[in-house]
PDB file of C-alpha atoms in Angstrom:
ATOM      1  CA  MET N   1      23.002  17.987  19.732  1.00 49.00           C
ATOM      2  CA  ASP N   2      19.440  19.036  19.626  1.00 56.00           C
ATOM      3  CA  ASN N   3      18.944  17.988  15.967  1.00 58.00           C
ATOM      4  CA  LYS N   4      20.347  14.499  17.003  1.00 56.00           C
ATOM      5  CA  VAL N   5      17.903  14.276  20.048  1.00 54.00           C
ATOM      6  CA  ALA N   6      14.890  15.288  17.622  1.00 57.00           C
ATOM      7  CA  LEU N   7      15.794  12.633  15.181  1.00 54.00           C
ATOM      8  CA  THR N   8      16.090  10.104  17.752  1.00 57.00           C
ATOM      9  CA  GLU N   9      12.640  10.804  19.103  1.00 58.00           C
ATOM     10  CA  VAL N  10      11.159  10.486  15.665  1.00 55.00           C
ATOM     11  CA  VAL N  11      13.009   7.376  14.775  1.00 53.00           C
ATOM     12  CA  ASN N  12      11.696   5.768  18.152  1.00 56.00           C
ATOM     13  CA  ALA N  13       8.171   7.189  17.861  1.00 55.00           C
ATOM     14  CA  ASP N  14       6.259   4.184  17.317  1.00 61.00           C
ATOM     15  CA  GLU N  15       6.190   0.784  15.778  1.00 73.00           C
ATOM     16  CA  ARG N  16       5.626   2.069  12.247  1.00 84.00           C
ATOM     17  CA  ASP N  17       8.731   2.590  10.019  1.00 92.00           C
ATOM     18  CA  TRP N  18       8.960   6.136   9.207  1.00 93.00           C
ATOM     19  CA  PHE N  19      11.287   5.477   6.258  1.00 95.00           C
ATOM     20  CA  LEU N  20       8.473   3.121   4.649  1.00 97.00           C
ATOM     21  CA  GLN N  21       5.963   5.598   5.566  1.00 95.00           C
ATOM     22  CA  ASP N  22       8.010   8.037   3.515  1.00 95.00           C
ATOM     23  CA  LEU N  23       7.851   5.965   0.478  1.00 96.00           C
ATOM     24  CA  ILE N  24       4.256   5.441   0.819  1.00 97.00           C
ATOM     25  CA  GLU N  25       3.702   9.205   0.877  1.00 95.00           C
ATOM     26  CA  ILE N  26       5.461   9.301  -2.480  1.00 95.00           C
ATOM     27  CA  ALA N  27       3.383   6.731  -4.047  1.00 96.00           C
ATOM     28  CA  ASN N  28       0.434   8.580  -2.452  1.00 95.00           C
ATOM     29  CA  SER N  29       1.464  11.756  -3.919  1.00 92.00           C
ATOM     30  CA  GLY N  30       1.158  10.105  -7.216  1.00 90.00           C
ATOM     31  CA  LYS N  31       4.677  10.899  -8.355  1.00 89.00           C
ATOM     32  CA  MET N  32       5.837   7.305  -8.764  1.00 94.00           C
ATOM     33  CA  SER N  33       5.091   3.979  -7.955  1.00 96.00           C
ATOM     34  CA  PHE N  34       7.695   1.110  -7.679  1.00 97.00           C
ATOM     35  CA  ASP N  35       8.040  -2.693  -6.632  1.00 98.00           C
ATOM     36  CA  ILE N  36       8.634  -3.655  -3.029  1.00 98.00           C
ATOM     37  CA  THR N  37       8.579  -6.856  -1.031  1.00 96.00           C
ATOM     38  CA  LEU N  38       7.244  -6.713   2.548  1.00 97.00           C
ATOM     39  CA  THR N  39       7.523  -9.092   5.463  1.00 95.00           C
ATOM     40  CA  VAL N  40       4.264  -9.436   7.075  1.00 94.00           C
ATOM     41  CA  GLY N  41       3.305 -12.079   9.609  1.00 91.00           C
ATOM     42  CA  GLY N  42       5.876 -14.492   8.523  1.00 87.00           C
ATOM     43  CA  PHE N  43       4.945 -14.195   4.915  1.00 91.00           C
ATOM     44  CA  LEU N  44       6.330 -12.141   1.969  1.00 93.00           C
ATOM     45  CA  VAL N  45       3.924  -9.869   0.116  1.00 95.00           C
ATOM     46  CA  SER N  46       5.470  -8.656  -3.126  1.00 95.00           C
ATOM     47  CA  GLY N  47       4.201  -6.062  -5.770  1.00 96.00           C
ATOM     48  CA  THR N  48       3.963  -2.464  -6.867  1.00 98.00           C
ATOM     49  CA  LEU N  49       3.638   0.096  -4.225  1.00 98.00           C
ATOM     50  CA  VAL N  50       0.953   2.577  -5.365  1.00 98.00           C
ATOM     51  CA  GLY N  51      -0.978   5.399  -4.004  1.00 96.00           C
ATOM     52  CA  GLY N  52      -4.227   5.063  -2.159  1.00 95.00           C
ATOM     53  CA  LYS N  53      -6.145   6.806  -4.910  1.00 95.00           C
ATOM     54  CA  GLU N  54      -4.962   4.214  -7.444  1.00 96.00           C
ATOM     55  CA  TYR N  55      -5.671   1.447  -5.333  1.00 96.00           C
ATOM     56  CA  PHE N  56      -9.271   2.387  -4.560  1.00 95.00           C
ATOM     57  CA  GLU N  57      -9.947   2.971  -8.301  1.00 95.00           C
ATOM     58  CA  GLY N  58      -8.400  -0.469  -9.249  1.00 95.00           C
ATOM     59  CA  PHE N  59      -9.947  -2.338  -6.585  1.00 94.00           C
ATOM     60  CA  GLY N  60     -13.400  -0.794  -7.712  1.00 93.00           C
ATOM     61  CA  GLU N  61     -12.711  -1.790 -11.197  1.00 92.00           C
ATOM     62  CA  GLU N  62     -11.959  -5.454 -10.414  1.00 92.00           C
ATOM     63  CA  PHE N  63     -14.684  -5.424  -7.782  1.00 91.00           C
ATOM     64  CA  SER N  64     -17.214  -4.493 -10.301  1.00 89.00           C
ATOM     65  CA  PHE N  65     -16.234  -6.876 -12.832  1.00 87.00           C
ATOM     66  CA  GLY N  66     -18.948  -9.109 -14.459  1.00 86.00           C
ATOM     67  CA  LEU N  67     -21.717  -6.332 -13.265  1.00 87.00           C
ATOM     68  CA  LYS N  68     -24.119  -4.994 -15.540  1.00 89.00           C
ATOM     69  CA  GLU N  69     -22.864  -1.613 -16.960  1.00 89.00           C
ATOM     70  CA  ALA N  70     -25.051   0.821 -14.778  1.00 90.00           C
ATOM     71  CA  ALA N  71     -24.317  -1.197 -11.610  1.00 90.00           C
ATOM     72  CA  ALA N  72     -20.454  -1.480 -12.432  1.00 89.00           C
ATOM     73  CA  GLU N  73     -20.323   2.170 -12.893  1.00 91.00           C
ATOM     74  CA  LYS N  74     -21.865   2.839  -9.488  1.00 91.00           C
ATOM     75  CA  VAL N  75     -19.732   0.385  -7.657  1.00 88.00           C
ATOM     76  CA  LYS N  76     -16.516   1.797  -9.200  1.00 88.00           C
ATOM     77  CA  ALA N  77     -17.684   5.447  -8.163  1.00 92.00           C
ATOM     78  CA  ALA N  78     -18.201   4.294  -4.601  1.00 90.00           C
ATOM     79  CA  PHE N  79     -14.854   2.751  -4.271  1.00 88.00           C
ATOM     80  CA  ALA N  80     -13.107   5.535  -6.006  1.00 91.00           C
ATOM     81  CA  LYS N  81     -14.724   7.980  -3.496  1.00 92.00           C
ATOM     82  CA  ASN N  82     -12.669   6.256  -0.938  1.00 88.00           C
ATOM     83  CA  GLY N  83      -9.434   7.228  -2.573  1.00 89.00           C
ATOM     84  CA  GLU N  84     -10.312  10.886  -2.449  1.00 88.00           C
ATOM     85  CA  VAL N  85      -8.749  11.114   1.217  1.00 87.00           C
ATOM     86  CA  TYR N  86      -5.553  10.691  -0.751  1.00 86.00           C
ATOM     87  CA  ASP N  87      -6.073  13.496  -3.052  1.00 79.00           C
ATOM     88  CA  THR N  88      -2.827  15.829  -2.729  1.00 67.00           C
ATOM     89  CA  SER N  89      -4.455  18.931  -4.062  1.00 61.00           C
ATOM     90  CA  ALA N  90      -6.692  19.398  -0.865  1.00 54.00           C
ATOM     91  CA  ASN N  91      -4.516  21.740   1.405  1.00 49.00           C
ATOM     92  CA  SER N  92      -4.916  19.750   4.544  1.00 56.00           C
ATOM     93  CA  PRO N  93      -2.389  18.855   7.207  1.00 56.00           C
ATOM     94  CA  SER N  94      -0.301  15.950   6.155  1.00 66.00           C
ATOM     95  CA  MET N  95      -0.369  12.902   8.553  1.00 78.00           C
ATOM     96  CA  LEU N  96       2.020   9.874   8.191  1.00 85.00           C
ATOM     97  CA  PRO N  97       0.300   6.943   6.314  1.00 93.00           C
ATOM     98  CA  SER N  98      -1.190   4.029   8.227  1.00 94.00           C
ATOM     99  CA  TYR N  99      -1.843   1.725   5.381  1.00 96.00           C
ATOM    100  CA  ILE N 100      -0.071   0.632   2.417  1.00 98.00           C
ATOM    101  CA  HIS N 101      -1.224  -0.390  -0.953  1.00 98.00           C
ATOM    102  CA  LEU N 102      -0.088  -2.623  -3.607  1.00 98.00           C
ATOM    103  CA  LYS N 103      -1.274  -3.768  -7.008  1.00 97.00           C
ATOM    104  CA  ASN N 104      -0.245  -7.088  -8.574  1.00 95.00           C
ATOM    105  CA  ALA N 105       0.507  -8.550  -4.973  1.00 95.00           C
ATOM    106  CA  HIS N 106       1.766 -11.908  -4.576  1.00 93.00           C
ATOM    107  CA  PHE N 107       2.523 -13.868  -1.423  1.00 92.00           C
ATOM    108  CA  PHE N 108       5.382 -16.232  -0.512  1.00 91.00           C
ATOM    109  CA  HIS N 109       5.852 -18.678   2.133  1.00 83.00           C
ATOM    110  CA  THR N 110       8.995 -18.594   3.867  1.00 74.00           C
ATOM    111  CA  SER N 111       9.988 -21.707   1.596  1.00 76.00           C
ATOM    112  CA  GLY N 112       9.965 -19.447  -1.210  1.00 72.00           C
ATOM    113  CA  SER N 113       6.962 -20.790  -2.897  1.00 75.00           C
ATOM    114  CA  PRO N 114       4.142 -18.405  -3.807  1.00 75.00           C
ATOM    115  CA  VAL N 115       0.698 -18.631  -2.101  1.00 79.00           C
ATOM    116  CA  PRO N 116      -1.361 -19.177  -4.011  1.00 73.00           C
ATOM    117  CA  GLU N 117       0.042 -19.836  -7.279  1.00 72.00           C
ATOM    118  CA  ASN N 118      -1.964 -17.469  -9.410  1.00 76.00           C
ATOM    119  CA  ARG N 119      -2.255 -14.067 -10.886  1.00 83.00           C
ATOM    120  CA  GLY N 120      -1.598 -10.815  -8.740  1.00 90.00           C
ATOM    121  CA  VAL N 121      -4.108  -8.954  -6.525  1.00 94.00           C
ATOM    122  CA  TRP N 122      -4.789  -5.632  -5.187  1.00 96.00           C
ATOM    123  CA  TRP N 123      -3.554  -5.647  -1.280  1.00 97.00           C
ATOM    124  CA  ARG N 124      -3.884  -3.058   1.497  1.00 97.00           C
ATOM    125  CA  GLY N 125      -2.048  -3.611   4.912  1.00 97.00           C
ATOM    126  CA  ARG N 126      -1.387  -1.799   7.939  1.00 96.00           C
ATOM    127  CA  VAL N 127       1.971  -0.282   8.160  1.00 96.00           C
ATOM    128  CA  SER N 128       2.362  -1.296  11.784  1.00 95.00           C
ATOM    129  CA  GLU N 129       2.097  -5.013  10.835  1.00 96.00           C
ATOM    130  CA  ILE N 130       5.190  -4.659   8.556  1.00 97.00           C
ATOM    131  CA  THR N 131       8.422  -5.948   9.915  1.00 95.00           C
ATOM    132  CA  GLY N 132      10.626  -5.048   7.000  1.00 95.00           C
ATOM    133  CA  PHE N 133      10.773  -4.342   3.567  1.00 97.00           C
ATOM    134  CA  SER N 134      13.218  -4.448   0.471  1.00 96.00           C
ATOM    135  CA  LEU N 135      13.072  -2.797  -2.945  1.00 96.00           C
ATOM    136  CA  GLY N 136      12.210  -4.976  -5.828  1.00 96.00           C
ATOM    137  CA  ALA N 137       9.577  -7.487  -6.406  1.00 92.00           C
ATOM    138  CA  LEU N 138       9.817 -11.484  -6.219  1.00 88.00           C
ATOM    139  CA  ILE N 139       8.645 -13.250  -9.334  1.00 78.00           C
ATOM    140  CA  ALA N 140       6.253 -15.962  -9.073  1.00 63.00           C
ATOM    141  CA  GLY N 141       6.950 -18.962 -10.884  1.00 59.00           C
TER     142      GLY N 141
END
């Protein structure tokens, strides 16, 4: 009976989905990434769930596109530094994640049409703003 009460307290602890947070932790550990579709503010956001470290490295790579080589390397290093907080080799107490990171993210209106109709992007969102999710990605087009 005590275990059931403890589980109920965890399940009802806050607005963030503990199961989604567990999936984000798997991605943050670098063990795997996978396609996911999220419901956020009446839109669907669909892409590949990746860890925070990969997100910041990829974001920095894209952000630095078009800069001269020396400047691009500084920008990439600065963004990659943000990803160090997701380094699992550090022996720090684990906290449930508050943010989720997607690569190749596409946005879909409730009508099913992609918004806008272009390539996928890096996306970061707050777990507390996600109202639902499903495994698998929607395909734009």
